[in-house]
């Protein structure tokens, strides 16, 4: 029998030398940039310097000109911008059209985006349209200046291993990184560079998606993302002691986070989950109470400035990454901490 023709014919691999430069997609909503864009700019700067190429910010939106100096301040050498009313609020179609148009015209070798709801949608469609690779949710990025291959490291097989993924033959190399995984670079006032303005070339009537209404999501998740103090509980806290955990968060002016086990038990909402399938957080202080420290939890909180672990098992893995550890029963330690902090 003759093998069936593949449904999709493979595109010829792109000549790698044709592509140059590191791009960071500057995600914005209503003109406000997502902080992950600037975190990626810091990371992009390191990659661009190792390769000896330019770092560019790519801005798509309506009335977003004010983001140009911001992109320079966070490290861009160059900015590509498409400012068009059609891009006022995110829709896949026009954003895909605009970004693909820029990539085809200017050929960057690396494109980085935030692993946000928007970034996840857009990166996947762009990579598919360009027939290139995409590594989602990277936690570490590096570059080999000789091969010019982006080393994209992310948890794989349910978080049991960290895999480094290479995109050998296609360009650009595309990766997404979750908010708060990379450090925010310092702002450098007064930097500037070349600005390249392009037209979108797509009219409203050509777009097949119409957005009828926007409904703002509950504040819990957003707040967890930005919280400076997180008091997170796991299975070890138990339903009975959960209010004690909430009390500690209140006294400290913090936010309650949770492991997946606690969310599955119904003590916390999915918007409070920290970890691989929840939020990535980077607060000043992270309390892990009755949380064992499974890798899927650690990837969401291990870059917190200070980690305080409370667990009745002295051998719990969470103690390996904790700055302070208290071995004991959460039922006794939580009220003691509440009393203590109330007095301060
Ligand atoms: P356990 O592992 O059961 O730990 C409970 C801890 O509490 C133990 O260390 C115990 O010693 C301690 N303890 C018990 N009693 C007390 C007490 N009285 N006082 C003090 N300590 C006590 N998990 C996440 O958290 N976030 C994710 O995003 C996530 N994503 C996942 C994705 C995949 C694909 C998979 C396979 C798993 C994922 N998980 C995630 C689940 C993860 O593997 C763990 O099962 C989970 O993190 C365990 O939660 P826990 O630490 O609360 O519970």
mmCIF file of C-alpha atoms and ligand atoms in Angstrom:
data_model
loop_
_atom_site.group_PDB
_atom_site.id
_atom_site.type_symbol
_atom_site.label_atom_id
_atom_site.label_comp_id
_atom_site.label_asym_id
_atom_site.label_seq_id
_atom_site.Cartn_x
_atom_site.Cartn_y
_atom_site.Cartn_z
ATOM 1 C CA UNK A 1 0.000 0.000 0.000
ATOM 2 C CA UNK A 2 1.139 3.548 -0.690
ATOM 3 C CA UNK A 3 1.474 5.672 2.440
ATOM 4 C CA UNK A 4 -1.140 8.408 2.604
ATOM 5 C CA UNK A 5 -0.074 11.945 1.710
ATOM 6 C CA UNK A 6 0.410 14.010 4.874
ATOM 7 C CA UNK A 7 -2.536 16.371 5.319
ATOM 8 C CA UNK A 8 -0.218 19.309 5.942
ATOM 9 C CA UNK A 9 2.877 19.608 3.789
ATOM 10 C CA UNK A 10 6.029 20.505 5.643
ATOM 11 C CA UNK A 11 7.393 23.967 4.943
ATOM 12 C CA UNK A 12 11.044 24.189 3.953
ATOM 13 C CA UNK A 13 13.157 24.944 7.029
ATOM 14 C CA UNK A 14 14.054 28.591 7.333
ATOM 15 C CA UNK A 15 17.657 29.521 6.707
ATOM 16 C CA UNK A 16 18.850 30.351 10.192
ATOM 17 C CA UNK A 17 21.209 33.132 9.128
ATOM 18 C CA UNK A 18 18.301 35.146 7.717
ATOM 19 C CA UNK A 19 16.965 35.688 11.207
ATOM 20 C CA UNK A 20 18.533 38.042 13.694
ATOM 21 C CA UNK A 21 17.689 39.779 16.948
ATOM 22 C CA UNK A 22 15.758 39.077 20.115
ATOM 23 C CA UNK A 23 12.175 40.312 20.384
ATOM 24 C CA UNK A 24 9.992 40.712 23.428
ATOM 25 C CA UNK A 25 6.257 41.061 22.869
ATOM 26 C CA UNK A 26 5.045 43.917 25.068
ATOM 27 C CA UNK A 27 1.671 42.735 26.282
ATOM 28 C CA UNK A 28 -0.721 45.492 27.291
ATOM 29 C CA UNK A 29 -4.316 45.868 28.307
ATOM 30 C CA UNK A 30 -6.015 49.242 27.970
ATOM 31 C CA UNK A 31 -2.583 50.786 27.502
ATOM 32 C CA UNK A 32 -1.112 49.321 30.680
ATOM 33 C CA UNK A 33 1.818 46.985 30.095
ATOM 34 C CA UNK A 34 1.838 43.584 31.778
ATOM 35 C CA UNK A 35 4.860 43.500 34.139
ATOM 36 C CA UNK A 36 5.929 40.165 32.626
ATOM 37 C CA UNK A 37 6.834 42.094 29.454
ATOM 38 C CA UNK A 38 9.502 44.024 31.336
ATOM 39 C CA UNK A 39 10.673 40.911 33.181
ATOM 40 C CA UNK A 40 11.209 39.343 29.759
ATOM 41 C CA UNK A 41 12.970 42.463 28.551
ATOM 42 C CA UNK A 42 15.556 41.891 31.313
ATOM 43 C CA UNK A 43 15.957 38.286 30.203
ATOM 44 C CA UNK A 44 16.011 39.254 26.516
ATOM 45 C CA UNK A 45 18.795 41.744 27.232
ATOM 46 C CA UNK A 46 21.036 38.941 28.540
ATOM 47 C CA UNK A 47 20.318 36.740 25.513
ATOM 48 C CA UNK A 48 20.847 39.597 23.043
ATOM 49 C CA UNK A 49 24.156 40.540 24.682
ATOM 50 C CA UNK A 50 25.403 36.950 24.513
ATOM 51 C CA UNK A 51 24.488 36.793 20.818
ATOM 52 C CA UNK A 52 25.762 40.295 20.080
ATOM 53 C CA UNK A 53 22.435 41.362 18.541
ATOM 54 C CA UNK A 54 19.748 43.968 19.206
ATOM 55 C CA UNK A 55 16.910 43.587 21.657
ATOM 56 C CA UNK A 56 13.565 44.847 20.375
ATOM 57 C CA UNK A 57 10.214 45.460 22.025
ATOM 58 C CA UNK A 58 7.101 44.803 19.945
ATOM 59 C CA UNK A 59 4.016 46.815 20.809
ATOM 60 C CA UNK A 60 0.577 46.142 19.373
ATOM 61 C CA UNK A 61 -2.493 48.082 20.462
ATOM 62 C CA UNK A 62 -4.518 51.272 20.115
ATOM 63 C CA UNK A 63 -3.115 54.506 21.554
ATOM 64 C CA UNK A 64 -0.070 52.749 22.940
ATOM 65 C CA UNK A 65 2.612 55.226 21.871
ATOM 66 C CA UNK A 66 3.345 55.980 25.560
ATOM 67 C CA UNK A 67 4.738 52.448 25.917
ATOM 68 C CA UNK A 68 7.606 53.192 23.508
ATOM 69 C CA UNK A 69 9.768 55.098 26.061
ATOM 70 C CA UNK A 70 8.835 52.449 28.638
ATOM 71 C CA UNK A 71 10.249 49.705 26.398
ATOM 72 C CA UNK A 72 13.490 51.654 26.016
ATOM 73 C CA UNK A 73 13.689 52.284 29.754
ATOM 74 C CA UNK A 74 13.473 48.542 30.395
ATOM 75 C CA UNK A 75 16.271 47.746 27.967
ATOM 76 C CA UNK A 76 15.026 47.659 24.357
ATOM 77 C CA UNK A 77 17.415 48.934 21.654
ATOM 78 C CA UNK A 78 14.608 49.182 19.108
ATOM 79 C CA UNK A 79 10.815 49.237 19.146
ATOM 80 C CA UNK A 80 8.365 47.960 16.541
ATOM 81 C CA UNK A 81 4.895 49.361 16.966
ATOM 82 C CA UNK A 82 1.530 48.912 15.265
ATOM 83 C CA UNK A 83 -0.964 51.385 16.683
ATOM 84 C CA UNK A 84 -4.427 50.804 15.230
ATOM 85 C CA UNK A 85 -7.986 51.127 16.630
ATOM 86 C CA UNK A 86 -8.652 47.546 15.492
ATOM 87 C CA UNK A 87 -6.127 46.409 18.137
ATOM 88 C CA UNK A 88 -7.917 48.260 20.964
ATOM 89 C CA UNK A 89 -8.781 45.122 22.858
ATOM 90 C CA UNK A 90 -7.206 41.749 22.412
ATOM 91 C CA UNK A 91 -8.609 39.446 19.779
ATOM 92 C CA UNK A 92 -6.572 36.617 18.322
ATOM 93 C CA UNK A 93 -7.150 37.426 14.663
ATOM 94 C CA UNK A 94 -5.818 41.001 14.358
ATOM 95 C CA UNK A 95 -2.983 40.432 16.856
ATOM 96 C CA UNK A 96 -1.933 37.293 14.994
ATOM 97 C CA UNK A 97 -2.049 39.217 11.724
ATOM 98 C CA UNK A 98 0.028 42.109 13.104
ATOM 99 C CA UNK A 99 2.687 40.060 14.852
ATOM 100 C CA UNK A 100 3.122 37.582 11.991
ATOM 101 C CA UNK A 101 3.426 40.482 9.557
ATOM 102 C CA UNK A 102 6.236 42.022 11.629
ATOM 103 C CA UNK A 103 8.041 38.706 12.132
ATOM 104 C CA UNK A 104 7.900 37.861 8.403
ATOM 105 C CA UNK A 105 9.197 41.287 7.490
ATOM 106 C CA UNK A 106 11.934 41.770 10.101
ATOM 107 C CA UNK A 107 12.868 38.143 10.936
ATOM 108 C CA UNK A 108 13.887 37.960 14.588
ATOM 109 C CA UNK A 109 15.673 34.785 15.678
ATOM 110 C CA UNK A 110 13.992 34.724 19.092
ATOM 111 C CA UNK A 111 10.525 35.875 20.179
ATOM 112 C CA UNK A 112 9.624 35.883 23.885
ATOM 113 C CA UNK A 113 6.148 36.333 25.334
ATOM 114 C CA UNK A 114 4.516 36.150 28.751
ATOM 115 C CA UNK A 115 2.726 32.897 29.581
ATOM 116 C CA UNK A 116 -0.414 34.864 30.399
ATOM 117 C CA UNK A 117 -3.895 34.118 29.069
ATOM 118 C CA UNK A 118 -3.231 36.473 26.159
ATOM 119 C CA UNK A 119 0.350 35.305 25.597
ATOM 120 C CA UNK A 120 -0.613 31.656 25.618
ATOM 121 C CA UNK A 121 -3.278 32.253 23.001
ATOM 122 C CA UNK A 122 -1.202 34.480 20.757
ATOM 123 C CA UNK A 123 2.092 32.554 20.946
ATOM 124 C CA UNK A 124 0.431 29.296 19.953
ATOM 125 C CA UNK A 125 -1.364 30.766 16.968
ATOM 126 C CA UNK A 126 1.708 32.707 15.804
ATOM 127 C CA UNK A 127 3.956 29.632 16.070
ATOM 128 C CA UNK A 128 1.397 27.567 14.154
ATOM 129 C CA UNK A 129 1.057 30.196 11.426
ATOM 130 C CA UNK A 130 4.845 30.422 11.059
ATOM 131 C CA UNK A 131 5.304 26.654 11.365
ATOM 132 C CA UNK A 132 7.932 27.133 14.039
ATOM 133 C CA UNK A 133 8.466 25.674 17.504
ATOM 134 C CA UNK A 134 7.156 27.088 20.759
ATOM 135 C CA UNK A 135 8.209 26.109 24.257
ATOM 136 C CA UNK A 136 5.550 27.151 26.735
ATOM 137 C CA UNK A 137 6.014 28.017 30.416
ATOM 138 C CA UNK A 138 9.812 28.089 30.465
ATOM 139 C CA UNK A 139 11.438 28.635 33.837
ATOM 140 C CA UNK A 140 15.014 29.133 32.579
ATOM 141 C CA UNK A 141 16.280 30.536 29.264
ATOM 142 C CA UNK A 142 19.838 30.561 27.991
ATOM 143 C CA UNK A 143 21.585 30.788 24.654
ATOM 144 C CA UNK A 144 24.502 28.985 23.122
ATOM 145 C CA UNK A 145 26.270 31.775 21.166
ATOM 146 C CA UNK A 146 27.984 29.263 18.869
ATOM 147 C CA UNK A 147 24.944 27.313 17.734
ATOM 148 C CA UNK A 148 22.615 30.303 18.376
ATOM 149 C CA UNK A 149 20.156 27.815 19.853
ATOM 150 C CA UNK A 150 17.876 29.028 22.620
ATOM 151 C CA UNK A 151 18.000 26.606 25.560
ATOM 152 C CA UNK A 152 14.449 26.546 26.833
ATOM 153 C CA UNK A 153 14.071 24.783 30.163
ATOM 154 C CA UNK A 154 10.691 23.838 31.605
ATOM 155 C CA UNK A 155 9.138 21.175 33.832
ATOM 156 C CA UNK A 156 8.079 18.076 31.892
ATOM 157 C CA UNK A 157 6.374 14.753 32.598
ATOM 158 C CA UNK A 158 4.144 16.185 35.297
ATOM 159 C CA UNK A 159 6.992 18.214 36.748
ATOM 160 C CA UNK A 160 9.136 15.161 37.460
ATOM 161 C CA UNK A 161 12.003 16.332 35.281
ATOM 162 C CA UNK A 162 13.297 19.651 34.016
ATOM 163 C CA UNK A 163 13.666 19.377 30.237
ATOM 164 C CA UNK A 164 15.807 21.644 28.068
ATOM 165 C CA UNK A 165 14.183 22.033 24.677
ATOM 166 C CA UNK A 166 15.868 23.247 21.487
ATOM 167 C CA UNK A 167 14.250 24.418 18.285
ATOM 168 C CA UNK A 168 16.904 23.283 15.820
ATOM 169 C CA UNK A 169 15.573 23.998 12.360
ATOM 170 C CA UNK A 170 12.801 26.564 12.505
ATOM 171 C CA UNK A 171 12.879 30.301 13.097
ATOM 172 C CA UNK A 172 12.038 32.266 15.070
ATOM 173 C CA UNK A 173 12.619 30.299 18.252
ATOM 174 C CA UNK A 174 9.603 31.074 20.431
ATOM 175 C CA UNK A 175 9.173 30.720 24.169
ATOM 176 C CA UNK A 176 6.726 31.860 26.816
ATOM 177 C CA UNK A 177 7.635 32.504 30.448
ATOM 178 C CA UNK A 178 5.198 32.930 33.297
ATOM 179 C CA UNK A 179 4.886 36.194 35.176
ATOM 180 C CA UNK A 180 7.297 36.594 38.081
ATOM 181 C CA UNK A 181 9.613 33.760 37.077
ATOM 182 C CA UNK A 182 12.232 36.242 35.849
ATOM 183 C CA UNK A 183 13.390 39.217 37.906
ATOM 184 C CA UNK A 184 12.196 42.713 36.997
ATOM 185 C CA UNK A 185 15.143 44.664 35.508
ATOM 186 C CA UNK A 186 15.874 48.163 36.811
ATOM 187 C CA UNK A 187 14.408 51.068 34.812
ATOM 188 C CA UNK A 188 17.012 53.152 33.026
ATOM 189 C CA UNK A 189 15.625 56.602 32.330
ATOM 190 C CA UNK A 190 16.765 58.441 29.241
ATOM 191 C CA UNK A 191 17.544 55.426 27.046
ATOM 192 C CA UNK A 192 16.123 55.541 23.537
ATOM 193 C CA UNK A 193 16.580 54.011 20.106
ATOM 194 C CA UNK A 194 15.025 53.408 16.727
ATOM 195 C CA UNK A 195 11.231 53.228 16.477
ATOM 196 C CA UNK A 196 9.735 51.369 13.513
ATOM 197 C CA UNK A 197 6.055 52.077 12.890
ATOM 198 C CA UNK A 198 4.062 49.706 10.713
ATOM 199 C CA UNK A 199 0.465 49.561 9.510
ATOM 200 C CA UNK A 200 -1.772 46.696 10.558
ATOM 201 C CA UNK A 201 -3.289 46.392 7.086
ATOM 202 C CA UNK A 202 -6.495 44.795 8.344
ATOM 203 C CA UNK A 203 -9.914 46.455 8.555
ATOM 204 C CA UNK A 204 -12.527 45.877 11.226
ATOM 205 C CA UNK A 205 -14.981 44.428 8.690
ATOM 206 C CA UNK A 206 -12.402 41.796 7.662
ATOM 207 C CA UNK A 207 -12.265 40.375 11.195
ATOM 208 C CA UNK A 208 -14.563 37.482 11.917
ATOM 209 C CA UNK A 209 -14.596 37.803 15.712
ATOM 210 C CA UNK A 210 -16.779 40.373 17.448
ATOM 211 C CA UNK A 211 -16.477 40.816 21.195
ATOM 212 C CA UNK A 212 -19.896 41.472 22.663
ATOM 213 C CA UNK A 213 -18.968 42.062 26.293
ATOM 214 C CA UNK A 214 -16.031 42.075 28.692
ATOM 215 C CA UNK A 215 -16.579 40.733 32.178
ATOM 216 C CA UNK A 216 -13.829 41.414 34.705
ATOM 217 C CA UNK A 217 -12.742 38.306 36.636
ATOM 218 C CA UNK A 218 -12.831 38.197 40.423
ATOM 219 C CA UNK A 219 -10.003 39.992 42.154
ATOM 220 C CA UNK A 220 -8.600 36.993 44.079
ATOM 221 C CA UNK A 221 -6.215 35.715 41.420
ATOM 222 C CA UNK A 222 -5.001 39.134 40.403
ATOM 223 C CA UNK A 223 -4.342 39.983 44.001
ATOM 224 C CA UNK A 224 -2.395 36.769 44.630
ATOM 225 C CA UNK A 225 -0.210 37.641 41.651
ATOM 226 C CA UNK A 226 0.690 41.008 43.160
ATOM 227 C CA UNK A 227 0.684 40.136 46.888
ATOM 228 C CA UNK A 228 3.811 40.939 48.885
ATOM 229 C CA UNK A 229 2.961 38.483 51.658
ATOM 230 C CA UNK A 230 1.331 35.141 50.912
ATOM 231 C CA UNK A 231 0.203 32.724 53.586
ATOM 232 C CA UNK A 232 -0.313 29.448 51.733
ATOM 233 C CA UNK A 233 -1.877 26.340 53.195
ATOM 234 C CA UNK A 234 -1.804 22.710 52.183
ATOM 235 C CA UNK A 235 -3.428 19.439 53.120
ATOM 236 C CA UNK A 236 -1.640 19.512 56.485
ATOM 237 C CA UNK A 237 -3.637 22.566 57.610
ATOM 238 C CA UNK A 238 -6.954 20.718 57.492
ATOM 239 C CA UNK A 239 -10.475 22.139 57.175
ATOM 240 C CA UNK A 240 -10.732 22.888 60.905
ATOM 241 C CA UNK A 241 -7.583 25.014 61.025
ATOM 242 C CA UNK A 242 -8.066 26.787 57.680
ATOM 243 C CA UNK A 243 -9.681 29.860 59.358
ATOM 244 C CA UNK A 244 -6.492 30.172 61.474
ATOM 245 C CA UNK A 245 -4.470 30.407 58.281
ATOM 246 C CA UNK A 246 -6.820 33.120 56.971
ATOM 247 C CA UNK A 247 -6.493 34.948 60.268
ATOM 248 C CA UNK A 248 -2.689 34.935 59.990
ATOM 249 C CA UNK A 249 -2.944 36.363 56.453
ATOM 250 C CA UNK A 250 -5.294 39.101 57.722
ATOM 251 C CA UNK A 251 -3.015 40.070 60.599
ATOM 252 C CA UNK A 252 -0.015 40.284 58.268
ATOM 253 C CA UNK A 253 -1.943 42.163 55.556
ATOM 254 C CA UNK A 254 -1.244 39.264 53.217
ATOM 255 C CA UNK A 255 -3.193 37.034 50.850
ATOM 256 C CA UNK A 256 -4.159 33.394 51.269
ATOM 257 C CA UNK A 257 -2.638 30.960 48.789
ATOM 258 C CA UNK A 258 -3.070 27.193 48.574
ATOM 259 C CA UNK A 259 -1.577 23.964 47.317
ATOM 260 C CA UNK A 260 -3.583 21.929 44.846
ATOM 261 C CA UNK A 261 -4.492 19.472 47.597
ATOM 262 C CA UNK A 262 -6.093 22.316 49.575
ATOM 263 C CA UNK A 263 -7.958 23.551 46.493
ATOM 264 C CA UNK A 264 -9.173 20.040 45.714
ATOM 265 C CA UNK A 265 -10.369 19.697 49.314
ATOM 266 C CA UNK A 266 -12.508 22.796 48.738
ATOM 267 C CA UNK A 267 -10.819 24.969 51.391
ATOM 268 C CA UNK A 268 -9.566 27.455 48.796
ATOM 269 C CA UNK A 269 -10.609 28.493 45.286
ATOM 270 C CA UNK A 270 -8.662 27.610 42.115
ATOM 271 C CA UNK A 271 -7.733 31.320 41.877
ATOM 272 C CA UNK A 272 -5.669 30.808 45.047
ATOM 273 C CA UNK A 273 -3.652 27.841 43.789
ATOM 274 C CA UNK A 274 0.095 28.281 43.584
ATOM 275 C CA UNK A 275 2.190 26.027 41.373
ATOM 276 C CA UNK A 276 2.529 24.464 37.979
ATOM 277 C CA UNK A 277 -1.191 24.502 37.227
ATOM 278 C CA UNK A 278 -1.853 27.555 39.399
ATOM 279 C CA UNK A 279 -0.175 30.926 39.788
ATOM 280 C CA UNK A 280 3.520 31.673 39.853
ATOM 281 C CA UNK A 281 4.167 34.082 42.690
ATOM 282 C CA UNK A 282 7.163 35.977 43.912
ATOM 283 C CA UNK A 283 6.184 37.729 47.151
ATOM 284 C CA UNK A 284 8.545 39.200 49.701
ATOM 285 C CA UNK A 285 7.433 36.532 52.204
ATOM 286 C CA UNK A 286 5.828 33.167 51.465
ATOM 287 C CA UNK A 287 4.490 31.065 54.312
ATOM 288 C CA UNK A 288 4.057 27.391 53.356
ATOM 289 C CA UNK A 289 1.919 25.823 56.054
ATOM 290 C CA UNK A 290 1.220 22.082 55.938
ATOM 291 C CA UNK A 291 2.598 21.916 52.391
ATOM 292 C CA UNK A 292 4.966 19.036 51.633
ATOM 293 C CA UNK A 293 6.912 20.777 48.852
ATOM 294 C CA UNK A 294 6.063 18.734 45.733
ATOM 295 C CA UNK A 295 7.933 19.971 42.641
ATOM 296 C CA UNK A 296 4.639 21.119 41.079
ATOM 297 C CA UNK A 297 4.116 23.442 44.039
ATOM 298 C CA UNK A 298 7.745 24.588 44.244
ATOM 299 C CA UNK A 299 7.874 25.804 40.628
ATOM 300 C CA UNK A 300 5.189 28.341 41.515
ATOM 301 C CA UNK A 301 6.812 29.864 44.601
ATOM 302 C CA UNK A 302 10.487 28.983 44.892
ATOM 303 C CA UNK A 303 11.688 32.406 43.762
ATOM 304 C CA UNK A 304 9.899 34.138 46.672
ATOM 305 C CA UNK A 305 12.289 36.410 48.573
ATOM 306 C CA UNK A 306 11.840 34.686 51.938
ATOM 307 C CA UNK A 307 10.179 31.313 52.486
ATOM 308 C CA UNK A 308 8.894 30.250 55.886
ATOM 309 C CA UNK A 309 7.844 26.595 56.140
ATOM 310 C CA UNK A 310 5.680 25.158 58.897
ATOM 311 C CA UNK A 311 5.343 21.395 58.856
ATOM 312 C CA UNK A 312 5.149 18.614 61.447
ATOM 313 C CA UNK A 313 7.487 16.408 59.422
ATOM 314 C CA UNK A 314 11.103 17.558 59.800
ATOM 315 C CA UNK A 315 11.969 15.675 56.585
ATOM 316 C CA UNK A 316 9.359 17.392 54.408
ATOM 317 C CA UNK A 317 11.011 18.539 51.115
ATOM 318 C CA UNK A 318 9.713 22.091 51.621
ATOM 319 C CA UNK A 319 12.390 22.607 54.301
ATOM 320 C CA UNK A 320 15.094 22.198 51.621
ATOM 321 C CA UNK A 321 14.115 25.499 50.004
ATOM 322 C CA UNK A 322 12.874 27.310 53.123
ATOM 323 C CA UNK A 323 14.802 30.217 54.651
ATOM 324 C CA UNK A 324 13.082 29.621 58.001
ATOM 325 C CA UNK A 325 11.542 26.356 59.143
ATOM 326 C CA UNK A 326 9.252 25.586 62.058
ATOM 327 C CA UNK A 327 8.726 21.891 62.790
ATOM 328 C CA UNK A 328 5.425 21.428 64.551
ATOM 329 C CA UNK A 329 1.658 21.154 64.395
ATOM 330 C CA UNK A 330 -0.017 23.934 62.380
ATOM 331 C CA UNK A 331 -2.917 23.866 64.853
ATOM 332 C CA UNK A 332 -0.564 25.130 67.566
ATOM 333 C CA UNK A 333 1.829 27.275 65.555
ATOM 334 C CA UNK A 334 -0.748 29.302 63.601
ATOM 335 C CA UNK A 335 -2.505 30.749 66.716
ATOM 336 C CA UNK A 336 0.884 31.472 68.316
ATOM 337 C CA UNK A 337 1.990 33.402 65.208
ATOM 338 C CA UNK A 338 -1.315 35.299 65.037
ATOM 339 C CA UNK A 339 -0.967 36.367 68.693
ATOM 340 C CA UNK A 340 2.654 37.328 68.211
ATOM 341 C CA UNK A 341 2.091 39.422 65.067
ATOM 342 C CA UNK A 342 -0.997 41.087 66.601
ATOM 343 C CA UNK A 343 1.198 42.439 69.369
ATOM 344 C CA UNK A 344 3.763 43.936 66.967
HETATM 345 P P1 LIG B 1 0.681 16.798 50.888
HETATM 346 O O1 LIG B 1 1.707 16.454 49.892
HETATM 347 O O2 LIG B 1 -0.260 15.746 51.327
HETATM 348 O O3 LIG B 1 1.443 17.415 52.125
HETATM 349 C C1 LIG B 1 0.834 17.750 53.335
HETATM 350 C C2 LIG B 1 1.957 18.177 54.283
HETATM 351 O O4 LIG B 1 1.395 18.639 55.491
HETATM 352 C C3 LIG B 1 2.928 17.046 54.649
HETATM 353 O O5 LIG B 1 4.246 17.456 54.439
HETATM 354 C C4 LIG B 1 2.653 16.801 56.130
HETATM 355 O O6 LIG B 1 3.842 16.455 56.829
HETATM 356 C C5 LIG B 1 2.150 18.138 56.583
HETATM 357 N N1 LIG B 1 1.259 18.076 57.738
HETATM 358 C C6 LIG B 1 0.294 17.162 58.026
HETATM 359 N N2 LIG B 1 -0.336 17.486 59.171
HETATM 360 C C7 LIG B 1 0.228 18.629 59.613
HETATM 361 C C8 LIG B 1 0.002 19.451 60.750
HETATM 362 N N3 LIG B 1 -0.938 19.163 61.638
HETATM 363 N N4 LIG B 1 0.775 20.548 60.911
HETATM 364 C C9 LIG B 1 1.763 20.866 60.013
HETATM 365 N N5 LIG B 1 2.008 20.101 58.913
HETATM 366 C C10 LIG B 1 1.244 19.022 58.715
HETATM 367 N N6 LIG B 1 0.258 21.022 43.453
HETATM 368 C C11 LIG B 1 0.240 22.334 43.766
HETATM 369 O O7 LIG B 1 0.315 22.726 44.935
HETATM 370 N N7 LIG B 1 0.090 23.272 42.766
HETATM 371 C C12 LIG B 1 0.014 22.944 41.466
HETATM 372 O O8 LIG B 1 -0.134 23.844 40.617
HETATM 373 C C13 LIG B 1 0.064 21.556 41.119
HETATM 374 N N8 LIG B 1 0.019 21.173 39.827
HETATM 375 C C14 LIG B 1 0.147 19.835 39.534
HETATM 376 C C15 LIG B 1 0.228 19.438 38.195
HETATM 377 C C16 LIG B 1 0.393 18.101 37.877
HETATM 378 C C17 LIG B 1 0.470 17.704 36.434
HETATM 379 C C18 LIG B 1 0.475 17.139 38.912
HETATM 380 C C19 LIG B 1 0.679 15.691 38.584
HETATM 381 C C20 LIG B 1 0.403 17.511 40.230
HETATM 382 C C21 LIG B 1 0.236 18.869 40.565
HETATM 383 N N9 LIG B 1 0.172 19.282 41.888
HETATM 384 C C22 LIG B 1 0.164 20.612 42.172
HETATM 385 C C23 LIG B 1 0.053 18.316 43.010
HETATM 386 C C24 LIG B 1 1.364 18.069 43.733
HETATM 387 O O9 LIG B 1 2.040 16.991 43.107
HETATM 388 C C25 LIG B 1 1.087 17.662 45.207
HETATM 389 O O10 LIG B 1 0.238 16.541 45.225
HETATM 390 C C26 LIG B 1 0.468 18.772 46.026
HETATM 391 O O11 LIG B 1 1.233 19.952 45.909
HETATM 392 C C27 LIG B 1 0.423 18.326 47.480
HETATM 393 O O12 LIG B 1 -0.213 19.296 48.259
HETATM 394 P P2 LIG B 1 0.146 19.444 49.805
HETATM 395 O O13 LIG B 1 1.588 19.731 49.959
HETATM 396 O O14 LIG B 1 -0.833 20.388 50.372
HETATM 397 O O15 LIG B 1 -0.250 17.987 50.384
#
